[in-house]
Amino acid sequence: VAVAPEKPAIYEGTRIPSPVPTLLTPAADLEDVLQVNFGPNHPSTHGVLRLIVDLHGEDVVGLEAIIGYLHTGFEKNMEQKTYWKAVTYAPRMDYLAFQANEYAYVAAVEKLLQIEVPPKAVWMRTLLLELNRIHSHLIWLGTGALEIGAIGLLWYCFNARDYVLDLFELVGGTRMHTRYFQAGGLAEDVPRGFFTECKKFCDEFPATIDMYETLLTNQKIWLERTRGLGLLSADDAIALGQSGPVLRASGVDWDLRRDEPYLAYPELDFDVPVYPHGDVYDRYRLRVDEMRESVKIIEQCLEGMPGGAWIADDRKVVLPPRHELHTSMESLIHHFKIVTEGYRVPEGEVYVAIESPRGEFGCYLCSDGGPKPWRVKFRAPSFVALEATATCVAGSLVADMIAIVGSLDTVMGEVDR
Amino acid sequence: LSHEGVPGLVETKEAHGETTLVVDPARLVEACTYLRDELDFRFLSDITPTDYLGWGAKGPAGYIGTAWGRDLNAPGAQGYARVPAAKPKRFAMNYHLLRLEKGARGLEASPARPSTPGLAGAPSARRVRVQVWLDDGDTVPSVIGVWPTADWFEREAWDMMGIAAEGHPNLKRILMEDDWVGHPLRKDYPIGGEPVRFSGEE
């Protein structure tokens, strides 16, 4: 069983509202209830989220989350594109954890293709996923602190985040949505100078995290605004399908990187931080710890980075090297067929789950044997995290609601897809 | 691990290192309760509806649609190496379940490093997919009582695919507007079928 037995109970029983688990309704005999529309456009909704909040004085007694304002039909669009072209869509859903989304989709395609990925690509993917985790947690920390009033943190975090984006730019040419992974490996070889820059970042970043912690961890206002708020017990978190930092801050020791190892994670040495109290403060502590662990993982990736090919040598799936197009008819045909018609993926259905910065990010992929996905469905951890809002917010003050919703770390692009 | 005792089990499929349990829709809640309580699948990862309308229909190969009748959006408008196996009914509802267990690390000696989750080795006993097959207009029993997290997933399945979860206390659209007509992820829902409101012709 995943739940540690000695862990103190966060609260007795369950707090999930009934009969609708995501809908908090005020008691029928409660008078003077004011219904307020929070969002869809509000600086602290992390995108376009609308919460219909029932207030009794300053107490939140009712809550309904309305989503869908950013729905753009990613899944439908991906069905119309070849596998090769649909890669571009995946990172644009969760625009903070773009590499993670991209990897989940590419891994699903690779699983159906049964294609072997060369070690260098495996390790490089691991490295980039961890950099991406740092990137996502930095934005969460910056904006989360901003919402509670610690404006300075936003600038410090975005400063470090820019550093990470510089690394992405170095490796993929763009700062976000790099589209650097593709079925079989990486889109291009790792550019010269990347590893040096990355090492430099790893050397400097822990001191930066120390600075964040100096500003927040023991600060009185921060403690009062975060401790004991947004409670979610381990059992409720599991029942509500919570994953990632929200689940681990509720005391459940579960991390797909360790428990369902993929990429190079089985060979790496890292800890999975777990906190017992299930409140906003523990979610904060947990994400900060995860950033430290990510730095450790990146350092190990840099040390263990194998050489050799960066993409599989499978001409039916992978684009041939550019220089061959001028001399080899065969390569030219392969290139033409992959770009126009796309590669065909064997019939079947798979579900691939990875640990994105927000939790279990799953990609269900169904192929009919043709060059376009028959069905793509993403299990968005933010979507599920929002389901816990009603449980977490129950009984809190309206000002704390902002901290609580923020602590769930939702990205609306991913929620609405 | 045996799935023999799952109520209403029709068929067990093993493919790509994943286990799929095809279950009789009428006994879905019973099967899910059994999986949660007896086999410890306490975590519902995902509910995915899939529309198989036009599955395996022969179409012209190639990617670009033309003005001369080749319909890019028609189901199966693509070439096959072979015609895929027929499906029993139009819709499938897939429930991806997970058993939370600690410490896979070090317990299993993996023969090769799995570069892709689940690629190498035996089917993972930690995950299972419960699948029910439905015709157009069929409803599926709601599993919200088994896993509360099913709430929004079932609303999404209704909104996007038009599969109603019977017994869901709050079944309404979630991503589209309340007055939207049609279910966008169905294969017969057109792409670009929405009228442009402020075009130059008006």
mmCIF file of C-alpha atoms in Angstrom, chain A residues 1-3 16 19-23 64-69 71 75-77 79-82 85 103 106-108 110-120 122-123 125 234-235 237-243 247 252-254 256-270 306 339-342 344 346-354 360 362 364 366-380 382-384 386-387 389 415-417, chain B residues 13 15-18 20 40-57 61-64 71-87 90 92 94 96-106 108 110 112-120 124 126-127 129 131 133 144-157 159-161 168-170 172-178 183-191:
data_model
loop_
_atom_site.group_PDB
_atom_site.id
_atom_site.type_symbol
_atom_site.label_atom_id
_atom_site.label_comp_id
_atom_site.label_asym_id
_atom_site.label_seq_id
_atom_site.Cartn_x
_atom_site.Cartn_y
_atom_site.Cartn_z
ATOM 1 C CA VAL A 1 0.000 0.000 0.000
ATOM 2 C CA ALA A 2 1.313 3.388 -0.944
ATOM 3 C CA VAL A 3 0.153 5.331 2.088
ATOM 4 C CA ILE A 16 -15.429 15.063 -1.136
ATOM 5 C CA PRO A 19 -23.468 13.601 -4.791
ATOM 6 C CA VAL A 20 -21.358 15.555 -7.294
ATOM 7 C CA PRO A 21 -17.689 15.267 -6.270
ATOM 8 C CA THR A 22 -16.673 18.473 -8.020
ATOM 9 C CA LEU A 23 -19.532 20.679 -6.913
ATOM 10 C CA GLU A 64 -18.450 25.324 -9.219
ATOM 11 C CA ALA A 65 -15.610 25.344 -11.729
ATOM 12 C CA ILE A 66 -16.530 26.148 -15.321
ATOM 13 C CA ILE A 67 -13.928 25.227 -17.897
ATOM 14 C CA GLY A 68 -13.743 25.051 -21.651
ATOM 15 C CA TYR A 69 -12.781 28.630 -22.497
ATOM 16 C CA HIS A 71 -10.900 24.447 -25.799
ATOM 17 C CA GLU A 75 -7.462 15.893 -30.155
ATOM 18 C CA LYS A 76 -9.691 16.385 -33.188
ATOM 19 C CA ASN A 77 -6.961 18.295 -34.997
ATOM 20 C CA GLU A 79 -6.665 13.047 -36.012
ATOM 21 C CA GLN A 80 -6.425 15.053 -39.221
ATOM 22 C CA LYS A 81 -2.629 15.193 -39.289
ATOM 23 C CA THR A 82 -0.051 12.543 -39.914
ATOM 24 C CA LYS A 85 2.916 16.502 -38.079
ATOM 25 C CA TYR A 103 7.474 13.051 -24.996
ATOM 26 C CA VAL A 106 6.098 10.473 -29.097
ATOM 27 C CA ALA A 107 6.469 7.605 -26.625
ATOM 28 C CA ALA A 108 2.985 6.374 -27.505
ATOM 29 C CA GLU A 110 7.096 4.631 -30.520
ATOM 30 C CA LYS A 111 5.318 2.025 -28.467
ATOM 31 C CA LEU A 112 3.030 1.205 -31.374
ATOM 32 C CA LEU A 113 5.924 1.292 -33.822
ATOM 33 C CA GLN A 114 8.080 -0.924 -31.562
ATOM 34 C CA ILE A 115 11.038 1.236 -32.470
ATOM 35 C CA GLU A 116 14.232 1.176 -30.431
ATOM 36 C CA VAL A 117 15.508 4.580 -29.371
ATOM 37 C CA PRO A 118 19.301 5.051 -29.214
ATOM 38 C CA PRO A 119 20.791 5.683 -25.738
ATOM 39 C CA LYS A 120 21.873 9.226 -26.455
ATOM 40 C CA VAL A 122 17.012 8.464 -24.184
ATOM 41 C CA TRP A 123 19.394 10.344 -21.922
ATOM 42 C CA ARG A 125 15.152 13.280 -23.339
ATOM 43 C CA ALA A 234 -4.378 10.816 1.022
ATOM 44 C CA ASP A 235 -7.547 8.796 0.507
ATOM 45 C CA ALA A 237 -6.485 12.532 -3.245
ATOM 46 C CA ILE A 238 -6.455 8.982 -4.604
ATOM 47 C CA ALA A 239 -10.239 8.881 -4.981
ATOM 48 C CA LEU A 240 -10.113 12.166 -6.872
ATOM 49 C CA GLY A 241 -7.365 10.872 -9.135
ATOM 50 C CA GLN A 242 -4.809 13.442 -8.040
ATOM 51 C CA SER A 243 -1.269 12.853 -9.185
ATOM 52 C CA LEU A 247 -0.698 13.583 -4.470
ATOM 53 C CA VAL A 252 1.234 9.298 -0.968
ATOM 54 C CA ASP A 253 4.628 8.054 -2.034
ATOM 55 C CA TRP A 254 4.050 7.588 -5.744
ATOM 56 C CA LEU A 256 5.983 7.275 -12.092
ATOM 57 C CA ARG A 257 9.644 8.074 -12.690
ATOM 58 C CA ARG A 258 10.543 5.662 -9.914
ATOM 59 C CA ASP A 259 7.566 3.309 -9.814
ATOM 60 C CA GLU A 260 6.984 2.785 -13.533
ATOM 61 C CA PRO A 261 10.448 3.613 -14.777
ATOM 62 C CA TYR A 262 10.879 4.923 -18.272
ATOM 63 C CA LEU A 263 13.699 6.632 -20.194
ATOM 64 C CA ALA A 264 16.962 6.655 -18.222
ATOM 65 C CA TYR A 265 15.309 7.023 -14.809
ATOM 66 C CA PRO A 266 16.062 3.460 -13.609
ATOM 67 C CA GLU A 267 19.779 4.233 -13.839
ATOM 68 C CA LEU A 268 19.604 7.543 -12.052
ATOM 69 C CA ASP A 269 19.814 8.215 -8.362
ATOM 70 C CA PHE A 270 17.184 10.601 -7.072
ATOM 71 C CA PRO A 306 26.334 8.368 -24.007
ATOM 72 C CA VAL A 339 6.871 14.264 -45.338
ATOM 73 C CA THR A 340 3.851 13.981 -47.635
ATOM 74 C CA GLU A 341 2.081 10.782 -46.696
ATOM 75 C CA GLY A 342 3.665 10.111 -43.330
ATOM 76 C CA ARG A 344 2.285 4.160 -41.107
ATOM 77 C CA PRO A 346 0.740 -0.553 -36.891
ATOM 78 C CA GLU A 347 -2.805 -1.111 -35.762
ATOM 79 C CA GLY A 348 -3.423 -1.103 -32.037
ATOM 80 C CA GLU A 349 -4.129 0.983 -28.978
ATOM 81 C CA VAL A 350 -1.747 2.019 -26.219
ATOM 82 C CA TYR A 351 -1.811 4.140 -23.116
ATOM 83 C CA VAL A 352 1.452 5.723 -22.053
ATOM 84 C CA ALA A 353 1.742 7.616 -18.783
ATOM 85 C CA ILE A 354 4.651 9.774 -17.707
ATOM 86 C CA GLU A 360 0.424 11.646 -14.460
ATOM 87 C CA GLY A 362 -1.192 10.058 -20.138
ATOM 88 C CA TYR A 364 -3.990 7.160 -25.290
ATOM 89 C CA CYS A 366 -5.299 4.322 -31.251
ATOM 90 C CA SER A 367 -4.049 3.483 -34.729
ATOM 91 C CA ASP A 368 -5.855 1.794 -37.602
ATOM 92 C CA GLY A 369 -2.654 1.061 -39.468
ATOM 93 C CA GLY A 370 -2.740 4.236 -41.533
ATOM 94 C CA PRO A 371 -0.530 7.328 -41.418
ATOM 95 C CA LYS A 372 -2.871 9.380 -39.219
ATOM 96 C CA PRO A 373 -3.847 8.694 -35.615
ATOM 97 C CA TRP A 374 -7.348 7.294 -35.351
ATOM 98 C CA ARG A 375 -7.798 8.707 -31.870
ATOM 99 C CA VAL A 376 -5.561 10.625 -29.514
ATOM 100 C CA LYS A 377 -6.635 11.360 -25.987
ATOM 101 C CA PHE A 378 -4.600 13.033 -23.315
ATOM 102 C CA ARG A 379 -5.044 12.458 -19.639
ATOM 103 C CA ALA A 380 -4.355 15.963 -18.447
ATOM 104 C CA SER A 382 -4.463 19.750 -14.577
ATOM 105 C CA PHE A 383 -7.953 18.686 -15.616
ATOM 106 C CA VAL A 384 -8.026 16.191 -12.780
ATOM 107 C CA LEU A 386 -9.264 21.074 -10.892
ATOM 108 C CA GLU A 387 -11.703 18.370 -9.866
ATOM 109 C CA THR A 389 -10.945 22.338 -6.067
ATOM 110 C CA VAL A 415 -7.365 21.401 -18.973
ATOM 111 C CA ASP A 416 -9.395 22.405 -22.018
ATOM 112 C CA ARG A 417 -7.182 20.987 -24.750
ATOM 113 C CA LYS B 13 -6.665 -9.033 -24.595
ATOM 114 C CA ALA B 15 -1.192 -6.344 -26.670
ATOM 115 C CA HIS B 16 1.774 -3.969 -26.520
ATOM 116 C CA GLY B 17 2.391 -5.018 -22.932
ATOM 117 C CA GLU B 18 -1.042 -3.804 -21.897
ATOM 118 C CA THR B 20 -7.479 -4.966 -21.867
ATOM 119 C CA ASP B 40 -6.685 -2.860 -5.508
ATOM 120 C CA PHE B 41 -7.092 -0.652 -8.586
ATOM 121 C CA ARG B 42 -7.857 2.401 -6.483
ATOM 122 C CA PHE B 43 -6.758 4.942 -9.022
ATOM 123 C CA LEU B 44 -8.696 5.785 -12.164
ATOM 124 C CA SER B 45 -6.250 7.387 -14.562
ATOM 125 C CA ASP B 46 -8.438 8.186 -17.476
ATOM 126 C CA ILE B 47 -11.643 7.519 -19.349
ATOM 127 C CA THR B 48 -11.334 7.591 -23.108
ATOM 128 C CA PRO B 49 -14.223 7.144 -25.516
ATOM 129 C CA THR B 50 -13.299 6.141 -29.052
ATOM 130 C CA ASP B 51 -15.484 6.352 -32.137
ATOM 131 C CA TYR B 52 -14.864 3.595 -34.691
ATOM 132 C CA LEU B 53 -17.269 4.864 -37.362
ATOM 133 C CA GLY B 54 -15.686 4.175 -40.736
ATOM 134 C CA TRP B 55 -12.983 2.020 -39.196
ATOM 135 C CA GLY B 56 -11.242 0.055 -41.908
ATOM 136 C CA ALA B 57 -13.137 1.689 -44.758
ATOM 137 C CA ALA B 61 -3.852 6.950 -49.926
ATOM 138 C CA GLY B 62 -2.074 10.202 -49.357
ATOM 139 C CA TYR B 63 -2.375 13.218 -47.239
ATOM 140 C CA ILE B 64 -3.495 16.242 -49.224
ATOM 141 C CA ASP B 71 -12.323 14.125 -48.918
ATOM 142 C CA LEU B 72 -9.607 14.673 -46.393
ATOM 143 C CA ASN B 73 -12.022 14.530 -43.498
ATOM 144 C CA ALA B 74 -13.841 11.331 -44.420
ATOM 145 C CA PRO B 75 -13.181 8.556 -41.941
ATOM 146 C CA GLY B 76 -10.471 6.302 -43.251
ATOM 147 C CA ALA B 77 -9.355 8.689 -45.994
ATOM 148 C CA GLN B 78 -5.941 7.130 -45.997
ATOM 149 C CA GLY B 79 -4.198 4.134 -47.389
ATOM 150 C CA TYR B 80 -3.736 0.967 -45.383
ATOM 151 C CA ALA B 81 -1.070 -1.668 -45.533
ATOM 152 C CA ARG B 82 -3.933 -4.008 -44.665
ATOM 153 C CA VAL B 83 -7.502 -3.538 -43.588
ATOM 154 C CA PRO B 84 -7.696 -3.416 -39.793
ATOM 155 C CA ALA B 85 -9.690 -5.957 -37.832
ATOM 156 C CA ALA B 86 -13.381 -5.128 -37.507
ATOM 157 C CA LYS B 87 -14.736 -3.782 -34.239
ATOM 158 C CA ARG B 90 -19.274 1.708 -33.003
ATOM 159 C CA ALA B 92 -15.563 1.879 -27.130
ATOM 160 C CA ASN B 94 -11.828 2.735 -22.173
ATOM 161 C CA HIS B 96 -7.504 3.139 -17.612
ATOM 162 C CA LEU B 97 -6.927 1.878 -14.101
ATOM 163 C CA LEU B 98 -3.787 1.974 -12.014
ATOM 164 C CA ARG B 99 -2.712 0.116 -8.914
ATOM 165 C CA LEU B 100 -0.623 2.302 -6.643
ATOM 166 C CA GLU B 101 2.278 0.256 -5.401
ATOM 167 C CA LYS B 102 5.521 1.465 -4.039
ATOM 168 C CA GLY B 103 9.005 0.713 -5.160
ATOM 169 C CA ALA B 104 9.195 -0.851 -8.575
ATOM 170 C CA ARG B 105 12.773 0.281 -8.558
ATOM 171 C CA GLY B 106 15.211 -2.487 -7.824
ATOM 172 C CA GLU B 108 12.391 -6.106 -11.188
ATOM 173 C CA SER B 110 14.758 -5.439 -16.418
ATOM 174 C CA ALA B 112 16.922 -4.186 -21.308
ATOM 175 C CA ARG B 113 16.423 -0.607 -20.359
ATOM 176 C CA PRO B 114 12.895 0.261 -21.390
ATOM 177 C CA SER B 115 13.367 3.309 -23.543
ATOM 178 C CA THR B 116 9.609 3.567 -23.842
ATOM 179 C CA PRO B 117 7.219 2.855 -20.981
ATOM 180 C CA GLY B 118 6.084 -0.730 -21.111
ATOM 181 C CA LEU B 119 7.955 -1.563 -24.291
ATOM 182 C CA ALA B 120 10.143 -4.257 -22.832
ATOM 183 C CA SER B 124 2.451 -4.504 -16.562
ATOM 184 C CA ARG B 126 0.011 -2.313 -12.461
ATOM 185 C CA ARG B 127 -2.286 -1.034 -15.164
ATOM 186 C CA ARG B 129 -7.768 -1.104 -19.378
ATOM 187 C CA GLN B 131 -13.276 -1.632 -22.239
ATOM 188 C CA TRP B 133 -18.537 -1.582 -26.457
ATOM 189 C CA ILE B 144 -18.706 7.981 -10.322
ATOM 190 C CA GLY B 145 -19.631 5.954 -7.241
ATOM 191 C CA VAL B 146 -16.526 3.816 -7.653
ATOM 192 C CA TRP B 147 -14.066 6.590 -8.434
ATOM 193 C CA PRO B 148 -15.260 10.181 -7.819
ATOM 194 C CA THR B 149 -12.692 11.392 -10.348
ATOM 195 C CA ALA B 150 -14.884 9.907 -13.095
ATOM 196 C CA ASP B 151 -17.147 12.949 -12.772
ATOM 197 C CA TRP B 152 -15.488 15.227 -15.300
ATOM 198 C CA PHE B 153 -14.249 12.407 -17.509
ATOM 199 C CA GLU B 154 -17.812 11.208 -18.006
ATOM 200 C CA ARG B 155 -19.007 14.717 -18.683
ATOM 201 C CA GLU B 156 -16.243 15.060 -21.259
ATOM 202 C CA ALA B 157 -17.255 11.761 -22.858
ATOM 203 C CA ASP B 159 -19.747 16.419 -24.460
ATOM 204 C CA MET B 160 -17.189 15.224 -26.969
ATOM 205 C CA MET B 161 -18.557 11.848 -28.008
ATOM 206 C CA HIS B 168 -24.324 10.661 -13.322
ATOM 207 C CA PRO B 169 -25.777 13.365 -11.056
ATOM 208 C CA ASN B 170 -24.558 16.337 -13.086
ATOM 209 C CA LYS B 172 -23.920 18.371 -18.791
ATOM 210 C CA ARG B 173 -21.460 19.713 -21.304
ATOM 211 C CA ILE B 174 -18.061 20.562 -19.921
ATOM 212 C CA LEU B 175 -15.812 21.914 -22.682
ATOM 213 C CA MET B 176 -18.307 23.150 -25.276
ATOM 214 C CA GLU B 177 -21.018 25.714 -24.641
ATOM 215 C CA ASP B 178 -24.225 24.510 -23.039
ATOM 216 C CA HIS B 183 -20.437 16.034 -30.339
ATOM 217 C CA PRO B 184 -17.171 17.242 -31.855
ATOM 218 C CA LEU B 185 -14.967 14.180 -31.493
ATOM 219 C CA ARG B 186 -17.349 11.893 -33.353
ATOM 220 C CA LYS B 187 -16.000 10.818 -36.698
ATOM 221 C CA ASP B 188 -19.068 12.168 -38.525
ATOM 222 C CA TYR B 189 -18.653 15.632 -37.023
ATOM 223 C CA PRO B 190 -17.265 17.859 -39.775
ATOM 224 C CA ILE B 191 -14.011 19.746 -39.588
#
